[in-house]
């Protein structure tokens, strides 16, 4: 897997622009739990996920979190280079959810390419539009879905990502993903347990009845 | 006011691209209440607001609404031309909130320009980033702000837009802006009235104590 494969428009870039990207690229290895980018940091640059998993979230003044989107292998993270775009007026935090291997393209190098290359600029628009769609989906979830469905959807999504029924997740972590309080999640999970959908253990949730959980999510 | 003034990058466009935009442009006059664009419509095109006011909102399956952003004089509406961007996967409805005079650039013409011109593509990214910022602000509001603060903020914003203390707004309309139910808004407004912050009349809310309302919003 090489850098080229992250950019479907690679062949449309001029050789000088390809060079600029390849020459400025650095490799980074981050441990699970590392905050790679936050609002008060300098412009980190464009992140290309080679392996691992990142989580982008926003924080309230009181320290509450909500997950906005996640990035997996072969995803490209734009908002860690938001200094490129004057109109980005929000702070997003990006954290490694697993040990993650990254390529970093410095924001200044990417900005130079984007400024001169229509294919690069349009590709950047497409990435932003894809994130925009995820954020609109999140608004719909928050506004119109009740929390029981959101917790069910979250557990099923986690299980699909991990490929496992046993999820090592504290109630606190689930609350942070969904932007709610731990107590609320604990109450909901106990209800799920009483209904036979999950089994709770210290720092873990095991899915026992995926079908029933999916039925709740889709109800 | 001419089309050029909507595009700070106009002088960086090639003459053929300038021609393409100018020749494909049409004028449209829409009455207050008209739905200009919705998810199931064809790609309406890029909207340039010459005068009036537009509202962009999303709808739940049950018909509940929430205002995502608004567009005023000299604003440019991108998501009515979302067919240009493959990655836009959400449906937004755009409605005239006042009688509105528009220019429409057909999506296909704009796409042709954007595809070939780096300045046009980057300008489009900036517009999208600005909307993205508004949407992130909205998520923060929904997640972390209680409804009393949101209603107070909404009334003050309306008052600033209209330049008036007397707002012709039904409780239903306020609920639709904020994505909540009419009954909840009615209860909140009655509380505001008891506190001397507003006076309620049929289809209208009058702001009596702007300072107190602002203090509640910022508390």
Tab-separated table of C-alpha atoms in Angstrom:
chain	number	residue	atom	x	y	z
A	1	UNK	CA	0.000	0.000	0.000
A	2	UNK	CA	1.539	3.288	-1.013
A	3	UNK	CA	0.652	6.965	-0.737
A	4	UNK	CA	-0.639	7.046	-4.297
A	5	UNK	CA	-3.453	4.687	-3.435
A	6	UNK	CA	-4.954	7.243	-1.009
A	7	UNK	CA	-5.475	9.642	-3.891
A	8	UNK	CA	-7.697	8.309	-6.667
A	9	UNK	CA	-6.682	11.451	-8.541
A	10	UNK	CA	-2.928	10.791	-8.193
A	11	UNK	CA	-2.386	10.382	-11.931
A	12	UNK	CA	-4.035	13.743	-12.549
A	13	UNK	CA	-1.481	15.526	-10.385
A	14	UNK	CA	1.475	17.207	-12.040
A	15	UNK	CA	4.831	15.497	-11.376
A	16	UNK	CA	6.021	18.493	-9.318
A	17	UNK	CA	2.967	18.175	-7.072
A	18	UNK	CA	3.434	14.429	-6.720
A	19	UNK	CA	7.054	15.110	-5.746
A	20	UNK	CA	6.043	17.774	-3.228
A	21	UNK	CA	3.725	15.320	-1.460
A	22	UNK	CA	6.181	12.413	-1.532
A	23	UNK	CA	9.108	14.535	-0.321
A	24	UNK	CA	7.255	16.175	2.562
A	25	UNK	CA	5.631	12.993	3.854
A	26	UNK	CA	6.622	11.685	7.272
A	27	UNK	CA	5.754	8.470	9.044
A	28	UNK	CA	4.300	8.396	12.540
A	29	UNK	CA	3.555	5.628	14.957
A	30	UNK	CA	1.082	6.515	17.696
A	31	UNK	CA	0.046	4.499	20.711
A	32	UNK	CA	-3.589	3.876	21.546
A	33	UNK	CA	-4.951	6.803	23.546
A	34	UNK	CA	-2.621	9.435	22.068
A	35	UNK	CA	-4.265	12.733	21.175
A	36	UNK	CA	-2.883	13.436	17.704
A	37	UNK	CA	-4.640	16.693	17.119
A	38	UNK	CA	-6.677	19.151	19.152
A	39	UNK	CA	-7.945	22.675	18.703
A	40	UNK	CA	-5.109	24.343	20.551
A	41	UNK	CA	-2.389	22.472	18.682
A	42	UNK	CA	-0.561	23.742	15.680
A	43	UNK	CA	-1.817	22.542	12.355
A	44	UNK	CA	-0.907	18.879	12.462
A	45	UNK	CA	-1.247	18.180	8.750
A	46	UNK	CA	-3.151	15.713	6.621
A	47	UNK	CA	-3.250	12.258	8.228
A	48	UNK	CA	-3.283	9.100	6.135
A	49	UNK	CA	-4.224	6.053	8.196
A	50	UNK	CA	-2.085	3.044	7.232
A	51	UNK	CA	-3.278	0.801	10.036
A	52	UNK	CA	-5.125	1.299	13.292
A	53	UNK	CA	-8.094	3.473	14.117
A	54	UNK	CA	-8.705	7.149	14.892
A	55	UNK	CA	-11.625	8.867	16.552
A	56	UNK	CA	-12.642	12.484	15.922
A	57	UNK	CA	-14.712	14.108	18.648
A	58	UNK	CA	-15.760	17.446	20.058
A	59	UNK	CA	-15.600	18.524	23.673
A	60	UNK	CA	-17.944	20.694	25.692
A	61	UNK	CA	-16.697	23.314	28.151
A	62	UNK	CA	-17.428	20.834	30.917
A	63	UNK	CA	-15.373	18.112	29.239
A	64	UNK	CA	-18.233	16.048	27.821
A	65	UNK	CA	-17.434	14.359	24.527
A	66	UNK	CA	-19.273	13.190	21.465
A	67	UNK	CA	-17.775	11.112	18.670
A	68	UNK	CA	-18.211	12.823	15.309
A	69	UNK	CA	-16.601	10.229	13.065
A	70	UNK	CA	-13.971	7.526	12.959
A	71	UNK	CA	-11.154	6.819	10.557
A	72	UNK	CA	-9.909	3.416	9.531
A	73	UNK	CA	-7.237	1.971	7.239
A	74	UNK	CA	-6.877	3.988	4.048
A	75	UNK	CA	-8.899	6.930	5.388
A	76	UNK	CA	-7.633	10.446	5.103
A	77	UNK	CA	-8.104	12.991	7.875
A	78	UNK	CA	-8.635	16.526	6.654
A	79	UNK	CA	-9.560	18.486	9.772
A	80	UNK	CA	-6.179	17.900	11.384
A	81	UNK	CA	-5.016	20.248	8.626
A	82	UNK	CA	-7.882	22.685	9.038
A	83	UNK	CA	-5.473	25.645	9.005
A	84	UNK	CA	-5.539	25.128	5.219
A	85	UNK	CA	-9.180	26.182	5.188
A	86	UNK	CA	-9.846	29.619	6.618
A	87	UNK	CA	-13.542	28.899	7.033
A	88	UNK	CA	-13.137	25.993	9.450
A	89	UNK	CA	-14.239	27.560	12.734
A	90	UNK	CA	-14.530	24.606	15.053
A	91	UNK	CA	-12.186	22.562	17.185
A	92	UNK	CA	-12.054	18.866	16.704
A	93	UNK	CA	-9.920	16.442	18.703
A	94	UNK	CA	-8.382	13.410	17.043
A	95	UNK	CA	-7.247	10.510	19.147
A	96	UNK	CA	-5.814	7.090	18.349
A	97	UNK	CA	-8.371	4.468	19.367
A	98	UNK	CA	-5.887	1.716	18.584
A	99	UNK	CA	-2.143	1.715	17.998
A	100	UNK	CA	-1.983	3.511	14.683
A	101	UNK	CA	0.521	3.876	11.882
A	102	UNK	CA	0.179	7.106	9.934
A	103	UNK	CA	1.607	9.111	7.133
A	104	UNK	CA	1.508	12.842	7.711
A	105	UNK	CA	1.484	15.343	4.851
A	106	UNK	CA	2.346	18.783	6.231
A	107	UNK	CA	-0.558	21.212	5.787
A	108	UNK	CA	1.608	23.742	3.972
A	109	UNK	CA	2.715	21.227	1.333
A	110	UNK	CA	-0.833	20.020	0.752
A	111	UNK	CA	-2.130	23.581	0.603
A	112	UNK	CA	0.376	24.402	-2.121
A	113	UNK	CA	-0.782	21.441	-4.192
A	114	UNK	CA	-4.470	22.158	-3.589
A	115	UNK	CA	-4.070	25.802	-4.508
A	116	UNK	CA	-2.671	24.982	-7.931
A	117	UNK	CA	-4.358	21.696	-8.809
A	118	UNK	CA	-8.086	21.518	-9.569
A	119	UNK	CA	-8.156	17.701	-9.192
A	120	UNK	CA	-6.552	17.940	-5.725
A	121	UNK	CA	-8.939	20.729	-4.688
A	122	UNK	CA	-11.979	18.806	-5.908
A	123	UNK	CA	-10.797	15.650	-4.207
A	124	UNK	CA	-10.473	17.613	-0.967
A	125	UNK	CA	-14.047	18.858	-1.443
A	126	UNK	CA	-15.236	15.281	-1.841
A	127	UNK	CA	-13.565	14.236	1.413
A	128	UNK	CA	-15.149	17.167	3.197
A	129	UNK	CA	-18.547	16.362	1.695
A	130	UNK	CA	-18.234	12.772	2.947
A	131	UNK	CA	-17.489	13.996	6.502
A	132	UNK	CA	-20.317	16.506	6.181
A	133	UNK	CA	-22.673	13.636	5.417
A	134	UNK	CA	-21.531	11.782	8.533
A	135	UNK	CA	-22.112	14.874	10.639
A	136	UNK	CA	-25.612	15.354	9.197
A	137	UNK	CA	-26.334	11.713	10.006
A	138	UNK	CA	-25.164	12.388	13.569
A	139	UNK	CA	-27.546	15.357	13.889
A	140	UNK	CA	-30.414	13.174	12.729
A	141	UNK	CA	-29.447	10.532	15.291
A	142	UNK	CA	-29.229	13.032	18.127
A	143	UNK	CA	-32.442	14.806	17.175
A	144	UNK	CA	-34.783	12.043	16.195
A	145	UNK	CA	-33.507	8.811	17.738
A	146	UNK	CA	-34.075	7.886	21.323
A	147	UNK	CA	-31.031	6.882	23.367
A	148	UNK	CA	-31.954	3.185	23.575
A	149	UNK	CA	-31.698	2.951	19.775
A	150	UNK	CA	-28.442	4.896	19.746
A	151	UNK	CA	-26.869	2.634	22.370
A	152	UNK	CA	-28.042	-0.460	20.466
A	153	UNK	CA	-26.685	0.938	17.186
A	154	UNK	CA	-23.382	1.817	18.855
A	155	UNK	CA	-22.876	-1.663	20.349
A	156	UNK	CA	-23.653	-3.332	17.020
A	157	UNK	CA	-21.296	-0.987	15.155
A	158	UNK	CA	-18.505	-1.633	17.669
A	159	UNK	CA	-19.052	-5.353	17.361
A	160	UNK	CA	-18.822	-5.115	13.568
A	161	UNK	CA	-15.612	-3.038	13.766
A	162	UNK	CA	-13.990	-5.413	16.240
A	163	UNK	CA	-15.389	-8.567	14.701
A	164	UNK	CA	-16.262	-9.757	18.189
A	165	UNK	CA	-19.249	-10.069	20.512
A	166	UNK	CA	-17.216	-9.210	23.617
A	167	UNK	CA	-16.515	-5.473	23.668
A	168	UNK	CA	-13.936	-4.050	26.058
A	169	UNK	CA	-15.733	-0.799	26.751
A	170	UNK	CA	-16.497	0.997	29.989
A	171	UNK	CA	-19.860	2.693	30.454
A	172	UNK	CA	-17.918	5.956	30.620
A	173	UNK	CA	-16.434	5.319	27.172
A	174	UNK	CA	-19.854	4.561	25.674
A	175	UNK	CA	-21.252	7.734	27.244
A	176	UNK	CA	-18.390	9.733	25.717
A	177	UNK	CA	-19.097	8.350	22.275
A	178	UNK	CA	-22.759	9.255	22.489
A	179	UNK	CA	-22.410	12.571	24.276
A	180	UNK	CA	-24.375	11.543	27.334
A	181	UNK	CA	-23.719	10.724	31.002
A	182	UNK	CA	-22.316	7.481	32.389
A	183	UNK	CA	-25.279	6.961	34.725
A	184	UNK	CA	-27.682	7.092	31.772
A	185	UNK	CA	-25.671	4.486	29.857
A	186	UNK	CA	-25.424	2.218	32.914
A	187	UNK	CA	-29.206	2.328	33.350
A	188	UNK	CA	-29.743	1.524	29.667
A	189	UNK	CA	-27.234	-1.365	29.667
A	190	UNK	CA	-28.869	-2.873	32.751
A	191	UNK	CA	-32.183	-2.763	30.922
A	192	UNK	CA	-30.534	-4.469	27.919
A	193	UNK	CA	-29.124	-7.108	30.294
A	194	UNK	CA	-32.537	-7.745	31.848
A	195	UNK	CA	-33.898	-8.215	28.341
A	196	UNK	CA	-31.188	-10.790	27.598
A	197	UNK	CA	-29.557	-8.727	24.874
A	198	UNK	CA	-26.186	-8.251	26.593
A	199	UNK	CA	-24.155	-9.493	29.546
A	200	UNK	CA	-22.251	-6.918	31.595
A	201	UNK	CA	-18.844	-7.509	33.124
A	202	UNK	CA	-16.189	-5.225	34.570
A	203	UNK	CA	-15.071	-2.920	31.738
A	204	UNK	CA	-16.823	-5.020	29.107
A	205	UNK	CA	-20.149	-5.601	27.394
A	206	UNK	CA	-20.903	-8.887	25.702
A	207	UNK	CA	-23.572	-9.039	23.028
A	208	UNK	CA	-25.783	-12.097	23.611
A	209	UNK	CA	-28.688	-11.468	21.240
A	210	UNK	CA	-27.612	-9.546	18.174
A	211	UNK	CA	-30.968	-9.987	16.441
A	212	UNK	CA	-32.940	-8.518	19.295
A	213	UNK	CA	-30.513	-5.617	19.564
A	214	UNK	CA	-30.801	-4.983	15.814
A	215	UNK	CA	-34.589	-5.120	16.033
A	216	UNK	CA	-34.501	-2.455	18.760
A	217	UNK	CA	-32.147	-0.289	16.678
A	218	UNK	CA	-34.385	-0.519	13.595
A	219	UNK	CA	-37.728	-0.259	15.405
B	1	UNK	CA	-24.472	44.134	-7.305
B	2	UNK	CA	-23.343	41.707	-9.964
B	3	UNK	CA	-22.512	38.023	-10.159
B	4	UNK	CA	-18.792	38.734	-10.019
B	5	UNK	CA	-19.104	40.085	-6.492
B	6	UNK	CA	-20.257	36.670	-5.205
B	7	UNK	CA	-16.943	35.186	-6.240
B	8	UNK	CA	-13.919	36.787	-4.598
B	9	UNK	CA	-11.899	34.625	-6.967
B	10	UNK	CA	-13.676	35.917	-10.107
B	11	UNK	CA	-10.524	37.525	-11.534
B	12	UNK	CA	-8.669	34.229	-11.194
B	13	UNK	CA	-11.168	32.451	-13.441
B	14	UNK	CA	-10.335	31.998	-17.092
B	15	UNK	CA	-12.463	34.099	-19.476
B	16	UNK	CA	-14.115	30.939	-20.881
B	17	UNK	CA	-15.172	29.929	-17.359
B	18	UNK	CA	-16.460	33.411	-16.584
B	19	UNK	CA	-18.470	33.246	-19.838
B	20	UNK	CA	-19.839	29.809	-18.970
B	21	UNK	CA	-21.175	31.082	-15.639
B	22	UNK	CA	-22.567	34.329	-17.054
B	23	UNK	CA	-24.255	32.620	-20.015
B	24	UNK	CA	-25.887	29.844	-17.998
B	25	UNK	CA	-27.166	32.087	-15.190
B	26	UNK	CA	-30.913	32.527	-14.761
B	27	UNK	CA	-32.908	34.815	-12.536
B	28	UNK	CA	-35.614	33.546	-10.197
B	29	UNK	CA	-38.127	35.280	-8.038
B	30	UNK	CA	-39.587	33.135	-5.265
B	31	UNK	CA	-42.399	33.916	-2.880
B	32	UNK	CA	-42.046	33.473	0.867
B	33	UNK	CA	-42.802	29.875	1.808
B	34	UNK	CA	-41.700	28.343	-1.502
B	35	UNK	CA	-39.628	25.178	-1.233
B	36	UNK	CA	-36.793	25.823	-3.678
B	37	UNK	CA	-34.972	22.581	-3.187
B	38	UNK	CA	-35.608	19.267	-1.482
B	39	UNK	CA	-34.020	15.846	-1.465
B	40	UNK	CA	-36.336	14.339	-4.040
B	41	UNK	CA	-35.961	17.198	-6.516
B	42	UNK	CA	-33.551	17.274	-9.373
B	43	UNK	CA	-30.347	19.116	-8.802
B	44	UNK	CA	-31.534	22.693	-8.545
B	45	UNK	CA	-28.181	24.379	-9.065
B	46	UNK	CA	-26.085	26.887	-7.192
B	47	UNK	CA	-28.241	29.616	-5.636
B	48	UNK	CA	-26.965	33.179	-5.271
B	49	UNK	CA	-29.167	35.214	-2.932
B	50	UNK	CA	-29.649	38.766	-4.283
B	51	UNK	CA	-32.267	39.778	-1.728
B	52	UNK	CA	-34.501	37.972	0.729
B	53	UNK	CA	-33.765	35.056	3.013
B	54	UNK	CA	-33.494	31.283	2.708
B	55	UNK	CA	-33.635	28.576	5.335
B	56	UNK	CA	-31.962	25.168	5.031
B	57	UNK	CA	-33.401	22.431	7.209
B	58	UNK	CA	-33.625	18.677	7.589
B	59	UNK	CA	-36.768	16.640	8.139
B	60	UNK	CA	-37.344	13.539	10.227
B	61	UNK	CA	-39.501	10.643	9.018
B	62	UNK	CA	-42.276	12.020	11.189
B	63	UNK	CA	-42.031	15.459	9.630
B	64	UNK	CA	-40.160	17.199	12.435
B	65	UNK	CA	-37.782	19.906	11.270
B	66	UNK	CA	-34.576	21.489	12.445
B	67	UNK	CA	-32.987	24.566	10.895
B	68	UNK	CA	-29.405	23.848	9.852
B	69	UNK	CA	-28.451	27.266	8.511
B	70	UNK	CA	-29.831	30.381	6.867
B	71	UNK	CA	-28.757	32.341	3.836
B	72	UNK	CA	-28.969	36.086	3.405
B	73	UNK	CA	-28.088	38.677	0.766
B	74	UNK	CA	-24.882	37.796	-1.052
B	75	UNK	CA	-24.799	34.241	0.306
B	76	UNK	CA	-24.239	31.313	-1.966
B	77	UNK	CA	-26.076	28.019	-1.523
B	78	UNK	CA	-24.041	24.967	-2.414
B	79	UNK	CA	-26.166	22.029	-1.285
B	80	UNK	CA	-28.928	22.810	-3.746
B	81	UNK	CA	-26.309	21.676	-6.264
B	82	UNK	CA	-25.187	18.682	-4.244
B	83	UNK	CA	-25.365	16.455	-7.323
B	84	UNK	CA	-21.983	18.018	-8.163
B	85	UNK	CA	-20.497	16.263	-5.161
B	86	UNK	CA	-20.861	12.512	-5.135
B	87	UNK	CA	-20.087	12.283	-1.436
B	88	UNK	CA	-23.053	14.369	-0.287
B	89	UNK	CA	-25.338	11.716	1.176
B	90	UNK	CA	-27.982	13.724	2.971
B	91	UNK	CA	-31.178	15.489	2.013
B	92	UNK	CA	-31.561	19.113	2.839
B	93	UNK	CA	-34.632	21.234	2.170
B	94	UNK	CA	-34.273	24.874	1.176
B	95	UNK	CA	-37.198	27.192	1.591
B	96	UNK	CA	-37.669	30.934	1.051
B	97	UNK	CA	-38.279	32.543	4.451
B	98	UNK	CA	-38.980	35.857	2.774
B	99	UNK	CA	-39.753	36.846	-0.816
B	100	UNK	CA	-36.401	36.168	-2.422
B	101	UNK	CA	-34.634	37.181	-5.609
B	102	UNK	CA	-32.067	34.654	-6.781
B	103	UNK	CA	-29.591	33.902	-9.454
B	104	UNK	CA	-29.289	30.231	-10.310
B	105	UNK	CA	-26.150	28.731	-11.824
B	106	UNK	CA	-26.981	25.298	-13.240
B	107	UNK	CA	-25.057	22.568	-11.422
B	108	UNK	CA	-23.619	21.187	-14.639
B	109	UNK	CA	-22.128	24.548	-15.681
B	110	UNK	CA	-20.620	25.093	-12.243
B	111	UNK	CA	-19.283	21.558	-12.128
B	112	UNK	CA	-17.486	22.114	-15.438
B	113	UNK	CA	-15.823	25.243	-14.083
B	114	UNK	CA	-14.947	23.633	-10.762
B	115	UNK	CA	-13.461	20.587	-12.446
B	116	UNK	CA	-11.006	22.658	-14.447
B	117	UNK	CA	-10.303	25.626	-12.197
B	118	UNK	CA	-8.339	25.249	-8.958
B	119	UNK	CA	-9.468	28.672	-7.659
B	120	UNK	CA	-13.146	27.751	-8.225
B	121	UNK	CA	-12.663	24.348	-6.585
B	122	UNK	CA	-10.907	25.857	-3.565
B	123	UNK	CA	-13.542	28.539	-3.248
B	124	UNK	CA	-16.190	25.812	-3.214
B	125	UNK	CA	-14.257	24.037	-0.447
B	126	UNK	CA	-14.234	27.239	1.588
B	127	UNK	CA	-18.005	27.595	1.279
B	128	UNK	CA	-18.477	24.015	2.355
B	129	UNK	CA	-16.078	24.483	5.288
B	130	UNK	CA	-18.089	27.521	6.401
B	131	UNK	CA	-21.334	25.499	6.359
B	132	UNK	CA	-19.549	22.658	8.123
B	133	UNK	CA	-18.627	25.072	10.902
B	134	UNK	CA	-22.265	26.122	11.267
B	135	UNK	CA	-23.333	22.496	11.498
B	136	UNK	CA	-20.706	21.742	14.155
B	137	UNK	CA	-21.956	24.754	16.097
B	138	UNK	CA	-25.462	23.323	15.821
B	139	UNK	CA	-24.329	19.965	17.224
B	140	UNK	CA	-22.723	21.739	20.171
B	141	UNK	CA	-25.945	23.648	20.773
B	142	UNK	CA	-28.089	20.523	20.633
B	143	UNK	CA	-25.736	18.488	22.790
B	144	UNK	CA	-24.594	20.847	25.465
B	145	UNK	CA	-27.127	23.670	25.683
B	146	UNK	CA	-30.404	23.348	27.496
B	147	UNK	CA	-33.539	24.320	25.590
B	148	UNK	CA	-34.183	27.514	27.573
B	149	UNK	CA	-30.844	28.879	26.362
B	150	UNK	CA	-31.533	27.764	22.808
B	151	UNK	CA	-34.954	29.454	22.748
B	152	UNK	CA	-33.439	32.650	24.217
B	153	UNK	CA	-30.615	32.584	21.643
B	154	UNK	CA	-33.105	31.982	18.826
B	155	UNK	CA	-35.366	34.909	19.821
B	156	UNK	CA	-32.395	37.268	20.097
B	157	UNK	CA	-31.033	36.121	16.735
B	158	UNK	CA	-34.427	36.591	15.072
B	159	UNK	CA	-34.699	40.026	16.592
B	160	UNK	CA	-31.270	40.969	15.242
B	161	UNK	CA	-32.149	39.660	11.761
B	162	UNK	CA	-35.468	41.521	11.672
B	163	UNK	CA	-34.191	44.606	13.469
B	164	UNK	CA	-37.351	44.509	15.577
B	165	UNK	CA	-38.494	43.464	19.038
B	166	UNK	CA	-41.874	42.214	17.794
B	167	UNK	CA	-41.390	38.852	16.061
B	168	UNK	CA	-44.162	37.371	13.943
B	169	UNK	CA	-43.516	33.753	14.829
B	170	UNK	CA	-45.837	30.975	15.884
B	171	UNK	CA	-44.748	28.534	18.598
B	172	UNK	CA	-44.901	25.856	15.908
B	173	UNK	CA	-42.389	27.774	13.771
B	174	UNK	CA	-39.990	28.185	16.699
B	175	UNK	CA	-40.280	24.472	17.476
B	176	UNK	CA	-39.473	23.666	13.844
B	177	UNK	CA	-36.358	25.806	13.947
B	178	UNK	CA	-35.111	24.111	17.078
B	179	UNK	CA	-36.174	20.572	16.292
B	180	UNK	CA	-38.523	20.225	19.229
B	181	UNK	CA	-42.268	20.071	19.905
B	182	UNK	CA	-44.709	22.994	19.952
B	183	UNK	CA	-45.905	22.179	23.460
B	184	UNK	CA	-42.358	22.381	24.811
B	185	UNK	CA	-41.840	25.791	23.206
B	186	UNK	CA	-45.176	27.087	24.496
B	187	UNK	CA	-44.261	26.050	28.036
B	188	UNK	CA	-40.870	27.748	27.756
B	189	UNK	CA	-42.323	30.988	26.318
B	190	UNK	CA	-44.891	31.157	29.118
B	191	UNK	CA	-42.058	30.870	31.603
B	192	UNK	CA	-40.217	33.686	29.766
B	193	UNK	CA	-43.423	35.768	29.918
B	194	UNK	CA	-43.802	35.190	33.654
B	195	UNK	CA	-40.218	36.360	34.078
B	196	UNK	CA	-41.008	39.544	32.153
B	197	UNK	CA	-38.663	38.749	29.294
B	198	UNK	CA	-41.294	38.528	26.525
B	199	UNK	CA	-44.956	39.258	25.876
B	200	UNK	CA	-46.949	36.664	23.935
B	201	UNK	CA	-49.642	37.495	21.413
B	202	UNK	CA	-51.418	35.526	18.705
B	203	UNK	CA	-48.738	34.427	16.227
B	204	UNK	CA	-46.164	36.770	17.718
B	205	UNK	CA	-43.564	37.101	20.456
B	206	UNK	CA	-42.437	40.514	21.652
B	207	UNK	CA	-39.102	40.848	23.395
B	208	UNK	CA	-39.497	43.064	26.471
B	209	UNK	CA	-36.206	42.549	28.280
B	210	UNK	CA	-33.366	41.876	25.876
B	211	UNK	CA	-30.708	42.070	28.592
B	212	UNK	CA	-32.339	39.447	30.763
B	213	UNK	CA	-32.819	37.182	27.753
B	214	UNK	CA	-29.153	37.627	26.785
B	215	UNK	CA	-28.076	36.856	30.347
B	216	UNK	CA	-30.056	33.620	30.232
B	217	UNK	CA	-28.517	32.710	26.862
B	218	UNK	CA	-24.970	33.343	28.123
B	219	UNK	CA	-25.432	31.867	31.602
